[in-house]
RNA sequence: GGGGCUGUGGGGUAGCUUGGUAUCCUACGGGCUUUGGGAGCCUGAGACUCCGAUUCAAAUUCGGACAGCCCCA
């Protein structure tokens, strides 16, 4: 396998196919196949997203993939922001359509033509929905599996509120939800308030979740957006308040995608392959029986161990393929399984099992009576992933006191006045783009370029 | 947005300069022997991205499309 540190790009391309996450050989650029193992991981990530969304009383919906040209003809910066990356359906069979249909690049214009029908009074608010669907963007840039694709596996939450203040509270709730999701995936992140010119089209402001990735670039793994009344005024979304007055709603959105998977692959993986947090591991525990004289009994014993673990609620499998144990160890390590159990004649005779953690070299023998201890070992693996992830995060973000300090390959924090001129200068000298001001940072300093008052900000090359 | 490189069995490749017979490794099917950190032998099947041009003849030369990768803005 490729060396991850020296050649991340090749390592990444190799592992995603080797581990059975995707097949990139489909003939349309930027559209890859979700292979069974990869799809299972993504669905487990989706389950986490659903769980924390549902907890906060979001309701899941599913909108049509097509949006009429009329819906998109609203004169609005949001629409302009996407016009160059929309796929258009212009024919039905041999007939040219009277009204062109767009494949949704995101669902604002689809959803918000329905919102006025659903939202009538203040008793309908707050209104909170989400969907996990594919959205389509005609990317002209270089595509990259899970990182920049044309068919995006997309989670989008949309809310409507009685006023701006309530929408702001929603933004905080998003941050709570995100914190929990990130923790389950063992991801660290920086909250960056995107510069004016880089915020979501139509938003008042956008906060992105940026994380350093190998290859010395940052990856935006999620975003939340405050719309205020911007969309409501264009899509005419109004409600009657307690006094009988007609008012515009304030809105927010929250978006996530398979970039979460990209981050998990890129940040946690090592030269042996993937390393998966147990919450998203399709197989949490793999049992490898070691052949020998009494293989029948070893198999029987292994299967009862598997049944016991299944009854405890774990996703566990037994590898009875005709390969050598060594091959199986490497194979499952490549697939990122957190915990492996080896069972041979010794374990069988002593009523023990041998445990091997994906993140550690040593092997641990425990007696069958203590089978429940696997929970602690799964958590140990997660702790290892988290501490590695935190170290990677800290190692890859530096504080710069001068522009010269910014001339390295890492992500960099620096004070910045917020002007385009200064960020252009920084980009010209360091190749790093302004990701925005660090969210909620209370400190202040002089702009690293012009010396005016500045806020602590993040700069990086990006994927 | 600009520039560069590359498309050969499932994966990785040799062959291309000098046009004619496609190499090796790996993975895969079958068989036997094996199995506590990527087993061995025998055997089988499997490829020149697509379209066009030049030519008696194209994996090889030329043009285009599509796809992949890298660098710069």
mmCIF file of C-alpha atoms in Angstrom, chain A residues 12-281:
data_model
loop_
_atom_site.group_PDB
_atom_site.id
_atom_site.type_symbol
_atom_site.label_atom_id
_atom_site.label_comp_id
_atom_site.label_asym_id
_atom_site.label_seq_id
_atom_site.Cartn_x
_atom_site.Cartn_y
_atom_site.Cartn_z
ATOM 1 C CA UNK A 12 -6.357 7.873 -0.750
ATOM 2 C CA UNK A 13 -7.160 6.697 -4.259
ATOM 3 C CA UNK A 14 -5.814 3.287 -3.480
ATOM 4 C CA UNK A 15 -7.546 2.679 -0.167
ATOM 5 C CA UNK A 16 -11.009 3.786 -1.242
ATOM 6 C CA UNK A 17 -11.062 1.138 -3.955
ATOM 7 C CA UNK A 18 -9.131 -1.514 -2.055
ATOM 8 C CA UNK A 19 -11.393 -1.300 0.978
ATOM 9 C CA UNK A 20 -14.474 -1.520 -1.191
ATOM 10 C CA UNK A 21 -15.832 1.967 -0.552
ATOM 11 C CA UNK A 22 -16.255 3.124 -4.123
ATOM 12 C CA UNK A 23 -15.574 2.216 -7.711
ATOM 13 C CA UNK A 24 -14.407 5.205 -9.709
ATOM 14 C CA UNK A 25 -14.429 3.439 -13.045
ATOM 15 C CA UNK A 26 -17.969 4.480 -13.907
ATOM 16 C CA UNK A 27 -17.720 6.393 -17.158
ATOM 17 C CA UNK A 28 -19.184 9.716 -16.059
ATOM 18 C CA UNK A 29 -16.783 12.166 -14.478
ATOM 19 C CA UNK A 30 -17.434 12.861 -10.837
ATOM 20 C CA UNK A 31 -20.045 10.132 -10.527
ATOM 21 C CA UNK A 32 -18.779 7.081 -8.728
ATOM 22 C CA UNK A 33 -20.361 3.932 -7.451
ATOM 23 C CA UNK A 34 -21.071 3.400 -3.798
ATOM 24 C CA UNK A 35 -19.787 -0.108 -3.169
ATOM 25 C CA UNK A 36 -21.407 -2.207 -0.412
ATOM 26 C CA UNK A 37 -18.872 -1.565 2.334
ATOM 27 C CA UNK A 38 -18.645 2.149 1.600
ATOM 28 C CA UNK A 39 -22.395 2.508 1.393
ATOM 29 C CA UNK A 40 -22.791 0.782 4.759
ATOM 30 C CA UNK A 41 -20.395 3.224 6.365
ATOM 31 C CA UNK A 42 -22.196 6.184 4.788
ATOM 32 C CA UNK A 43 -25.545 4.861 5.966
ATOM 33 C CA UNK A 44 -24.189 4.502 9.486
ATOM 34 C CA UNK A 45 -23.040 8.109 9.295
ATOM 35 C CA UNK A 46 -26.522 9.047 8.057
ATOM 36 C CA UNK A 47 -28.019 7.185 11.029
ATOM 37 C CA UNK A 48 -25.998 9.365 13.384
ATOM 38 C CA UNK A 49 -27.112 12.511 11.562
ATOM 39 C CA UNK A 50 -30.747 11.363 11.681
ATOM 40 C CA UNK A 51 -30.544 10.490 15.350
ATOM 41 C CA UNK A 52 -29.353 13.914 16.433
ATOM 42 C CA UNK A 53 -31.662 15.736 14.026
ATOM 43 C CA UNK A 54 -34.681 13.777 15.212
ATOM 44 C CA UNK A 55 -33.686 14.450 18.804
ATOM 45 C CA UNK A 56 -34.130 18.149 18.089
ATOM 46 C CA UNK A 57 -37.567 17.591 16.534
ATOM 47 C CA UNK A 58 -36.570 17.814 12.906
ATOM 48 C CA UNK A 59 -38.832 15.859 10.571
ATOM 49 C CA UNK A 60 -37.415 13.956 7.626
ATOM 50 C CA UNK A 61 -38.882 14.633 4.185
ATOM 51 C CA UNK A 62 -37.937 13.857 0.607
ATOM 52 C CA UNK A 63 -38.420 16.342 -2.204
ATOM 53 C CA UNK A 64 -38.412 15.635 -5.947
ATOM 54 C CA UNK A 65 -35.070 15.767 -7.678
ATOM 55 C CA UNK A 66 -36.405 18.057 -10.446
ATOM 56 C CA UNK A 67 -36.965 21.776 -10.144
ATOM 57 C CA UNK A 68 -38.783 23.733 -12.846
ATOM 58 C CA UNK A 69 -37.100 26.639 -14.553
ATOM 59 C CA UNK A 70 -39.866 28.847 -13.201
ATOM 60 C CA UNK A 71 -38.872 28.051 -9.629
ATOM 61 C CA UNK A 72 -35.321 28.964 -10.494
ATOM 62 C CA UNK A 73 -36.202 32.153 -12.332
ATOM 63 C CA UNK A 74 -36.641 34.115 -9.143
ATOM 64 C CA UNK A 75 -34.334 37.121 -9.459
ATOM 65 C CA UNK A 76 -32.133 36.401 -6.516
ATOM 66 C CA UNK A 77 -28.459 36.075 -5.809
ATOM 67 C CA UNK A 78 -29.009 32.518 -4.561
ATOM 68 C CA UNK A 79 -30.128 31.410 -8.016
ATOM 69 C CA UNK A 80 -27.283 33.243 -9.737
ATOM 70 C CA UNK A 81 -24.835 31.548 -7.419
ATOM 71 C CA UNK A 82 -25.669 28.157 -8.902
ATOM 72 C CA UNK A 83 -26.506 28.940 -12.524
ATOM 73 C CA UNK A 84 -23.201 27.685 -13.877
ATOM 74 C CA UNK A 85 -23.405 24.303 -12.219
ATOM 75 C CA UNK A 86 -26.914 23.123 -12.964
ATOM 76 C CA UNK A 87 -27.715 20.050 -15.021
ATOM 77 C CA UNK A 88 -30.757 20.695 -17.190
ATOM 78 C CA UNK A 89 -33.323 18.173 -18.380
ATOM 79 C CA UNK A 90 -34.678 19.569 -21.627
ATOM 80 C CA UNK A 91 -36.280 16.553 -23.263
ATOM 81 C CA UNK A 92 -38.886 13.941 -22.412
ATOM 82 C CA UNK A 93 -38.337 11.103 -24.820
ATOM 83 C CA UNK A 94 -38.159 12.776 -28.208
ATOM 84 C CA UNK A 95 -40.172 15.827 -27.201
ATOM 85 C CA UNK A 96 -38.522 19.036 -26.180
ATOM 86 C CA UNK A 97 -39.993 20.108 -22.841
ATOM 87 C CA UNK A 98 -42.037 23.310 -22.649
ATOM 88 C CA UNK A 99 -40.454 24.023 -19.299
ATOM 89 C CA UNK A 100 -36.865 22.975 -18.684
ATOM 90 C CA UNK A 101 -36.269 20.993 -15.533
ATOM 91 C CA UNK A 102 -33.186 21.298 -13.356
ATOM 92 C CA UNK A 103 -31.565 18.589 -11.275
ATOM 93 C CA UNK A 104 -31.470 20.185 -7.828
ATOM 94 C CA UNK A 105 -28.044 21.591 -6.933
ATOM 95 C CA UNK A 106 -29.534 22.141 -3.434
ATOM 96 C CA UNK A 107 -33.171 22.316 -2.456
ATOM 97 C CA UNK A 108 -33.953 25.867 -1.380
ATOM 98 C CA UNK A 109 -35.874 26.756 -4.505
ATOM 99 C CA UNK A 110 -37.747 23.454 -4.412
ATOM 100 C CA UNK A 111 -38.676 23.602 -0.756
ATOM 101 C CA UNK A 112 -39.413 27.264 -0.468
ATOM 102 C CA UNK A 113 -42.108 27.195 -3.129
ATOM 103 C CA UNK A 114 -43.904 24.787 -0.789
ATOM 104 C CA UNK A 115 -43.192 26.579 2.487
ATOM 105 C CA UNK A 116 -45.900 29.268 1.938
ATOM 106 C CA UNK A 117 -48.471 26.473 1.630
ATOM 107 C CA UNK A 118 -47.392 24.880 4.878
ATOM 108 C CA UNK A 119 -46.547 27.858 7.024
ATOM 109 C CA UNK A 120 -49.595 29.990 7.792
ATOM 110 C CA UNK A 121 -49.355 31.120 11.381
ATOM 111 C CA UNK A 122 -46.970 31.426 14.278
ATOM 112 C CA UNK A 123 -48.295 28.086 15.571
ATOM 113 C CA UNK A 124 -46.565 26.413 12.597
ATOM 114 C CA UNK A 125 -43.228 27.770 13.773
ATOM 115 C CA UNK A 126 -40.506 26.854 14.270
ATOM 116 C CA UNK A 127 -40.696 24.685 11.181
ATOM 117 C CA UNK A 128 -37.848 22.171 10.992
ATOM 118 C CA UNK A 129 -37.261 19.608 8.278
ATOM 119 C CA UNK A 130 -34.362 17.793 6.664
ATOM 120 C CA UNK A 131 -33.676 15.366 3.882
ATOM 121 C CA UNK A 132 -30.815 13.094 2.906
ATOM 122 C CA UNK A 133 -30.807 12.929 -0.884
ATOM 123 C CA UNK A 134 -28.576 13.262 -3.910
ATOM 124 C CA UNK A 135 -27.975 16.729 -5.299
ATOM 125 C CA UNK A 136 -26.256 17.460 -8.582
ATOM 126 C CA UNK A 137 -23.637 19.989 -9.468
ATOM 127 C CA UNK A 138 -21.881 20.275 -12.789
ATOM 128 C CA UNK A 139 -18.352 20.573 -11.458
ATOM 129 C CA UNK A 140 -15.860 21.843 -13.966
ATOM 130 C CA UNK A 141 -12.955 21.511 -11.578
ATOM 131 C CA UNK A 142 -11.056 18.389 -10.824
ATOM 132 C CA UNK A 143 -13.302 15.824 -9.164
ATOM 133 C CA UNK A 144 -12.141 13.621 -6.320
ATOM 134 C CA UNK A 145 -13.988 10.696 -4.743
ATOM 135 C CA UNK A 146 -16.112 11.801 -1.748
ATOM 136 C CA UNK A 147 -14.449 15.226 -1.824
ATOM 137 C CA UNK A 148 -15.574 16.870 -5.036
ATOM 138 C CA UNK A 149 -18.260 14.941 -6.881
ATOM 139 C CA UNK A 150 -21.064 15.788 -9.257
ATOM 140 C CA UNK A 151 -23.649 13.665 -7.506
ATOM 141 C CA UNK A 152 -23.508 14.625 -3.864
ATOM 142 C CA UNK A 153 -24.870 12.544 -1.011
ATOM 143 C CA UNK A 154 -26.370 15.465 0.830
ATOM 144 C CA UNK A 155 -27.961 16.138 4.192
ATOM 145 C CA UNK A 156 -29.804 19.440 4.197
ATOM 146 C CA UNK A 157 -31.800 20.742 7.142
ATOM 147 C CA UNK A 158 -34.079 23.715 6.624
ATOM 148 C CA UNK A 159 -35.869 25.746 9.245
ATOM 149 C CA UNK A 160 -38.241 28.702 9.428
ATOM 150 C CA UNK A 161 -38.677 30.868 12.512
ATOM 151 C CA UNK A 162 -40.813 33.700 13.773
ATOM 152 C CA UNK A 163 -37.919 36.140 13.908
ATOM 153 C CA UNK A 164 -34.188 36.584 13.484
ATOM 154 C CA UNK A 165 -33.503 35.987 17.133
ATOM 155 C CA UNK A 166 -35.175 32.604 16.977
ATOM 156 C CA UNK A 167 -33.217 31.740 13.852
ATOM 157 C CA UNK A 168 -30.014 32.639 15.682
ATOM 158 C CA UNK A 169 -30.962 30.182 18.427
ATOM 159 C CA UNK A 170 -31.339 27.597 15.704
ATOM 160 C CA UNK A 171 -27.788 28.297 14.574
ATOM 161 C CA UNK A 172 -26.617 27.433 18.069
ATOM 162 C CA UNK A 173 -28.671 24.263 18.080
ATOM 163 C CA UNK A 174 -26.974 23.252 14.821
ATOM 164 C CA UNK A 175 -23.633 23.681 16.520
ATOM 165 C CA UNK A 176 -24.803 21.355 19.307
ATOM 166 C CA UNK A 177 -25.929 18.747 16.797
ATOM 167 C CA UNK A 178 -22.699 19.058 14.852
ATOM 168 C CA UNK A 179 -20.589 18.717 17.971
ATOM 169 C CA UNK A 180 -22.209 15.361 18.690
ATOM 170 C CA UNK A 181 -21.842 14.121 15.131
ATOM 171 C CA UNK A 182 -18.187 15.168 15.001
ATOM 172 C CA UNK A 183 -17.538 13.426 18.297
ATOM 173 C CA UNK A 184 -19.000 10.138 17.043
ATOM 174 C CA UNK A 185 -16.777 10.398 13.970
ATOM 175 C CA UNK A 186 -13.788 11.452 16.099
ATOM 176 C CA UNK A 187 -13.310 14.579 13.996
ATOM 177 C CA UNK A 188 -11.797 17.862 15.107
ATOM 178 C CA UNK A 189 -12.800 21.053 13.348
ATOM 179 C CA UNK A 190 -12.520 24.796 13.219
ATOM 180 C CA UNK A 191 -15.625 26.995 13.070
ATOM 181 C CA UNK A 192 -14.936 29.635 10.480
ATOM 182 C CA UNK A 193 -17.283 32.471 9.570
ATOM 183 C CA UNK A 194 -16.904 32.632 5.812
ATOM 184 C CA UNK A 195 -15.910 35.971 4.268
ATOM 185 C CA UNK A 196 -18.674 37.932 2.544
ATOM 186 C CA UNK A 197 -17.557 36.797 -0.903
ATOM 187 C CA UNK A 198 -17.466 33.148 0.071
ATOM 188 C CA UNK A 199 -20.695 32.749 1.998
ATOM 189 C CA UNK A 200 -23.565 30.627 0.680
ATOM 190 C CA UNK A 201 -25.418 32.459 -2.112
ATOM 191 C CA UNK A 202 -28.361 34.216 -0.504
ATOM 192 C CA UNK A 203 -27.221 33.836 3.092
ATOM 193 C CA UNK A 204 -26.665 36.631 5.591
ATOM 194 C CA UNK A 205 -23.679 34.699 6.850
ATOM 195 C CA UNK A 206 -22.251 31.179 6.759
ATOM 196 C CA UNK A 207 -20.271 29.221 9.308
ATOM 197 C CA UNK A 208 -18.183 26.386 7.955
ATOM 198 C CA UNK A 209 -16.690 23.398 9.718
ATOM 199 C CA UNK A 210 -13.158 23.160 8.385
ATOM 200 C CA UNK A 211 -10.700 20.440 9.171
ATOM 201 C CA UNK A 212 -7.101 19.922 8.141
ATOM 202 C CA UNK A 213 -6.610 16.975 5.834
ATOM 203 C CA UNK A 214 -3.415 15.192 4.852
ATOM 204 C CA UNK A 215 -1.910 16.779 1.770
ATOM 205 C CA UNK A 216 -1.781 20.107 3.582
ATOM 206 C CA UNK A 217 -5.200 21.303 2.546
ATOM 207 C CA UNK A 218 -8.302 21.968 4.551
ATOM 208 C CA UNK A 219 -11.609 20.299 3.906
ATOM 209 C CA UNK A 220 -14.956 21.978 4.472
ATOM 210 C CA UNK A 221 -16.994 19.122 5.937
ATOM 211 C CA UNK A 222 -20.154 21.032 6.769
ATOM 212 C CA UNK A 223 -21.826 24.411 6.842
ATOM 213 C CA UNK A 224 -24.654 26.224 8.584
ATOM 214 C CA UNK A 225 -26.268 29.301 7.117
ATOM 215 C CA UNK A 226 -28.304 32.166 8.529
ATOM 216 C CA UNK A 227 -30.724 33.391 5.848
ATOM 217 C CA UNK A 228 -32.637 35.944 7.861
ATOM 218 C CA UNK A 229 -35.561 37.038 5.691
ATOM 219 C CA UNK A 230 -33.559 36.918 2.443
ATOM 220 C CA UNK A 231 -35.245 33.831 1.069
ATOM 221 C CA UNK A 232 -38.622 34.529 2.683
ATOM 222 C CA UNK A 233 -38.895 37.830 0.841
ATOM 223 C CA UNK A 234 -38.067 36.213 -2.505
ATOM 224 C CA UNK A 235 -40.230 33.131 -2.042
ATOM 225 C CA UNK A 236 -42.964 34.966 -0.155
ATOM 226 C CA UNK A 237 -42.917 32.888 3.010
ATOM 227 C CA UNK A 238 -45.108 34.737 5.546
ATOM 228 C CA UNK A 239 -47.096 33.926 8.678
ATOM 229 C CA UNK A 240 -49.635 35.577 10.963
ATOM 230 C CA UNK A 241 -48.121 36.438 14.316
ATOM 231 C CA UNK A 242 -49.859 36.561 17.714
ATOM 232 C CA UNK A 243 -51.247 40.001 16.920
ATOM 233 C CA UNK A 244 -52.611 39.013 13.542
ATOM 234 C CA UNK A 245 -49.840 40.811 11.652
ATOM 235 C CA UNK A 246 -48.355 39.239 8.504
ATOM 236 C CA UNK A 247 -44.602 38.733 8.832
ATOM 237 C CA UNK A 248 -41.754 37.132 6.944
ATOM 238 C CA UNK A 249 -40.115 34.099 8.522
ATOM 239 C CA UNK A 250 -36.402 33.946 9.243
ATOM 240 C CA UNK A 251 -34.628 30.875 7.962
ATOM 241 C CA UNK A 252 -31.546 28.743 8.441
ATOM 242 C CA UNK A 253 -29.965 25.676 6.865
ATOM 243 C CA UNK A 254 -27.413 23.044 7.789
ATOM 244 C CA UNK A 255 -25.572 20.976 5.199
ATOM 245 C CA UNK A 256 -23.397 17.867 5.395
ATOM 246 C CA UNK A 257 -22.192 15.366 2.802
ATOM 247 C CA UNK A 258 -19.967 12.386 2.089
ATOM 248 C CA UNK A 259 -17.070 14.688 2.809
ATOM 249 C CA UNK A 260 -17.561 13.423 6.356
ATOM 250 C CA UNK A 261 -16.509 10.030 5.080
ATOM 251 C CA UNK A 262 -13.594 11.601 3.212
ATOM 252 C CA UNK A 263 -12.413 13.179 6.456
ATOM 253 C CA UNK A 264 -12.720 9.906 8.361
ATOM 254 C CA UNK A 265 -10.719 8.100 5.679
ATOM 255 C CA UNK A 266 -8.073 10.771 5.336
ATOM 256 C CA UNK A 267 -7.539 11.731 8.937
ATOM 257 C CA UNK A 268 -7.867 8.433 10.796
ATOM 258 C CA UNK A 269 -6.366 6.019 8.270
ATOM 259 C CA UNK A 270 -2.785 4.748 8.333
ATOM 260 C CA UNK A 271 -0.430 2.791 6.102
ATOM 261 C CA UNK A 272 -2.375 -0.382 6.805
ATOM 262 C CA UNK A 273 -5.629 1.139 5.621
ATOM 263 C CA UNK A 274 -8.802 2.529 7.126
ATOM 264 C CA UNK A 275 -9.423 3.028 10.816
ATOM 265 C CA UNK A 276 -13.109 3.346 11.654
ATOM 266 C CA UNK A 277 -14.712 4.685 14.818
ATOM 267 C CA UNK A 278 -16.888 1.833 16.058
ATOM 268 C CA UNK A 279 -20.127 3.740 15.611
ATOM 269 C CA UNK A 280 -19.687 3.756 11.840
ATOM 270 C CA UNK A 281 -17.874 0.436 11.400
#
